[in-house]
């Protein structure tokens, strides 16, 4: 009798849960609604980020816990990268938000989104588009000795740079300068937010998306080049084989220009 009772109870519980779930969509708070413009798929805001049409200004929010701020030279280089590509007549503003270190690393994709939900302070307003960058105090879930994630762009205006991983790599191998790791990762992930390479699949005018490493560029020297078959360390050697930080090649720049970029 007891087990039967439990079964009935759990059935009821399931029904209640299902009912709650179906209510979720229609009951979002006004605050959630006002942030809807920052809760879209990767790449869809490329035009709004590149042009001054809908948003005259851009705010970049760097969120980090103590000890994980990127270097000042990285922030300066990122500003230069943005100014070279985006049209924001009202300017680009940087905001820094220092948080308590999130617990539970390594972080999976769900946890990275939770950290954003708990800590992001900048959202789109009438004339300003906001981009969130978390410099993580922990590594990405699933990292191994040979394959590790340096950064991920996961929404239209959201990305994470695994700063802890960059620092560990740089400590292990002094050839990999931390500043260059930071700016390469930042620029690369921002390139994804700008729609590179062929993120939406409908705006390409030169066939330079890598057929195997999708959403990346086939041009060897390009910032958006990535060869997944190699281990991360080999990939890093590729990044560091020249003296300069990898730049966007002319095909990727042409893609940005087609959407209103410089
Ligand atoms: Zn990438
Ligand atoms: Zn390219």
XYZ file of C-alpha atoms and ligand atoms in Angstrom:
264
model
C 0.000 0.000 0.000
C 2.767 2.348 0.932
C 4.548 2.075 -2.416
C 1.262 2.667 -4.220
C 0.712 5.791 -2.179
C 4.187 6.984 -3.072
C 3.512 6.379 -6.750
C 0.330 8.430 -6.640
C 2.159 11.165 -4.770
C 4.997 11.271 -7.251
C 2.537 11.327 -10.152
C 0.842 14.331 -8.570
C 4.223 15.939 -8.071
C 5.049 15.466 -11.739
C 1.786 17.038 -12.810
C 2.382 20.045 -10.549
C 5.925 20.426 -11.883
C 4.726 20.247 -15.465
C 2.094 22.885 -14.779
C 4.666 25.223 -13.244
C 6.943 24.763 -16.198
C 4.304 25.653 -18.738
C 3.585 28.849 -16.780
C 7.161 30.068 -16.952
C 7.026 31.577 -20.409
C 4.052 33.814 -19.773
C 5.144 35.127 -16.403
C 8.439 36.910 -16.955
C 9.073 39.997 -14.879
C 9.396 43.472 -16.450
C 13.096 43.380 -15.568
C 13.624 40.221 -17.628
C 11.732 41.786 -20.517
C 13.921 44.878 -20.516
C 17.016 42.677 -20.822
C 15.632 40.564 -23.650
C 17.877 42.342 -26.174
C 20.904 40.838 -24.420
C 19.472 37.322 -24.335
C 19.647 36.404 -28.011
C 21.634 33.948 -30.112
C 25.295 34.430 -30.940
C 25.816 36.613 -33.997
C 22.380 38.207 -34.291
C 23.560 41.570 -32.906
C 26.534 41.900 -35.276
C 24.870 44.733 -37.198
C 23.856 46.579 -34.019
C 27.412 46.278 -32.693
C 29.097 47.328 -35.947
C 26.896 50.298 -36.896
C 25.654 53.410 -35.149
C 22.143 52.914 -36.559
C 20.242 51.482 -33.601
C 22.863 52.169 -30.927
C 25.152 55.215 -30.989
C 27.218 54.017 -28.041
C 28.698 50.759 -26.787
C 29.474 49.763 -23.228
C 31.858 46.873 -22.563
C 31.535 45.402 -19.073
C 34.504 43.436 -17.735
C 33.485 41.273 -14.783
C 36.199 39.590 -12.725
C 37.154 38.662 -9.189
C 40.262 39.938 -7.482
C 43.434 38.676 -9.160
C 41.816 38.037 -12.555
C 41.675 41.499 -14.097
C 43.207 41.472 -17.595
C 46.324 43.549 -18.076
C 45.871 47.253 -18.816
C 47.754 46.776 -22.109
C 45.146 44.151 -23.043
C 42.279 46.540 -22.332
C 43.997 49.265 -24.376
C 44.632 46.863 -27.272
C 41.005 45.683 -27.175
C 39.817 49.292 -27.374
C 42.046 49.783 -30.430
C 40.631 46.595 -32.026
C 37.053 47.801 -31.460
C 37.701 51.333 -32.708
C 39.185 49.907 -35.903
C 36.063 47.867 -36.710
C 32.905 49.378 -35.194
C 31.103 52.649 -35.901
C 29.992 54.139 -32.585
C 29.815 57.924 -32.929
C 28.775 58.205 -29.278
C 31.884 56.311 -28.172
C 32.837 53.064 -26.455
C 32.842 53.003 -22.654
C 34.490 50.369 -20.456
C 32.932 49.429 -17.124
C 34.697 47.118 -14.656
C 32.726 45.129 -12.086
C 34.697 43.343 -9.374
C 32.828 40.390 -7.859
C 33.371 37.759 -5.192
C 35.037 34.740 -6.845
C 32.296 32.401 -8.095
C 32.599 28.936 -6.533
C 32.391 25.552 -8.203
C 35.072 25.642 -10.915
C 35.579 24.139 -13.425
C 32.508 25.862 -14.859
C 30.150 24.248 -17.360
C 28.021 26.236 -19.809
C 25.062 26.416 -17.424
C 27.242 27.732 -14.612
C 28.792 30.359 -16.884
C 25.265 31.579 -17.669
C 24.382 31.609 -13.969
C 27.448 33.708 -13.186
C 26.273 36.193 -15.811
C 22.733 36.219 -14.386
C 24.107 36.948 -10.913
C 26.702 39.572 -11.799
C 26.051 41.376 -15.087
C 25.087 45.022 -14.491
C 25.128 46.533 -18.010
C 22.264 45.977 -20.466
C 21.096 47.659 -23.661
C 19.435 51.052 -23.288
C 17.838 53.314 -25.915
C 21.150 54.441 -27.408
C 23.719 52.019 -25.942
C 24.448 48.377 -26.690
C 26.079 46.477 -23.815
C 28.544 43.588 -24.032
C 29.464 41.402 -21.056
C 32.879 39.722 -20.661
C 33.597 37.471 -17.685
C 37.275 36.858 -16.867
C 36.907 33.537 -15.163
C 38.640 32.584 -11.923
C 38.250 28.911 -12.933
C 38.790 26.762 -16.010
C 36.180 25.366 -18.379
C 34.554 22.043 -17.567
C 36.033 19.286 -19.744
C 39.554 20.691 -20.012
C 42.378 18.128 -20.237
C 46.168 18.385 -20.274
C 46.220 18.728 -24.061
C 42.858 20.268 -24.872
C 41.545 23.290 -23.027
C 39.174 26.158 -23.668
C 40.573 29.686 -23.637
C 37.278 31.487 -24.164
C 33.700 31.097 -25.386
C 31.190 33.486 -26.937
C 27.777 32.077 -26.027
C 25.146 34.772 -26.621
C 24.686 37.858 -28.779
C 26.470 40.055 -26.225
C 28.018 37.554 -23.779
C 31.395 35.890 -23.590
C 33.815 34.346 -21.134
C 37.614 34.464 -21.157
C 39.097 31.683 -19.040
C 41.641 33.965 -17.401
C 42.684 31.294 -14.886
C 43.598 28.982 -17.777
C 45.499 31.715 -19.613
C 47.525 32.443 -16.469
C 48.268 28.754 -15.901
C 49.400 28.310 -19.522
C 51.626 31.367 -19.273
C 53.126 30.226 -15.965
C 53.835 26.751 -17.373
C 55.451 28.122 -20.506
C 56.953 31.624 -20.394
C 57.035 31.655 -24.216
C 53.295 32.240 -24.107
C 53.055 35.837 -22.985
C 49.951 36.471 -20.880
C 49.125 39.802 -22.505
C 49.130 38.232 -25.951
C 47.036 35.298 -24.777
C 44.490 37.719 -23.328
C 44.171 39.989 -26.352
C 44.106 37.092 -28.818
C 41.334 35.368 -26.853
C 39.344 38.592 -26.331
C 39.537 39.631 -29.988
C 38.763 36.108 -31.241
C 35.656 35.708 -29.064
C 34.493 39.211 -29.924
C 34.910 38.220 -33.574
C 32.339 35.470 -32.946
C 29.987 38.034 -31.369
C 30.436 40.076 -34.570
C 29.239 37.019 -36.520
C 32.584 35.565 -37.616
C 32.998 33.290 -39.320
C 29.656 32.721 -41.026
C 27.945 32.248 -37.635
C 24.496 32.921 -39.095
C 25.314 31.111 -42.329
C 23.626 33.677 -44.566
C 25.935 36.648 -44.918
C 29.084 35.318 -46.429
C 30.312 36.638 -49.734
C 33.623 34.767 -49.833
C 33.684 31.094 -49.054
C 36.221 31.206 -46.248
C 34.442 29.323 -43.476
C 36.497 26.275 -42.512
C 34.500 23.223 -43.607
C 35.788 21.090 -40.725
C 36.243 23.619 -37.929
C 32.917 25.312 -38.521
C 32.446 28.999 -37.659
C 36.151 29.571 -38.095
C 38.243 30.908 -40.971
C 40.375 28.842 -43.344
C 43.038 31.569 -43.625
C 46.070 30.425 -41.677
C 47.128 33.804 -40.285
C 43.632 35.043 -39.491
C 42.498 35.806 -35.945
C 39.496 33.528 -36.569
C 41.610 30.559 -37.696
C 41.437 27.535 -35.476
C 42.568 24.009 -36.084
C 40.726 21.729 -33.696
C 42.672 18.632 -34.696
C 45.741 20.027 -33.032
C 46.185 20.046 -29.301
C 45.696 23.384 -27.590
C 49.419 23.704 -27.027
C 50.166 23.234 -30.725
C 47.466 25.791 -31.463
C 49.141 28.211 -29.062
C 52.470 27.698 -30.820
C 50.708 28.606 -34.038
C 49.395 31.797 -32.427
C 52.856 32.683 -31.130
C 54.925 31.772 -34.178
C 54.882 35.401 -35.335
C 55.805 38.419 -33.285
C 52.402 39.994 -33.705
C 48.964 39.276 -32.301
C 46.878 37.531 -35.018
C 44.769 40.010 -36.984
C 41.574 39.577 -38.980
C 42.346 38.744 -42.602
C 40.791 40.772 -45.394
C 37.950 38.289 -45.986
C 36.775 38.453 -42.375
C 37.092 42.261 -42.437
C 35.019 42.312 -45.636
C 32.337 40.290 -43.856
C 32.201 42.873 -41.068
C 32.083 45.711 -43.581
C 29.160 44.026 -45.335
C 27.255 44.352 -42.046
C 28.197 47.988 -41.544
C 31.611 47.744 -39.882
C 34.668 49.789 -40.754
Zn 36.529 30.354 -32.003
Zn 39.475 35.247 -41.586
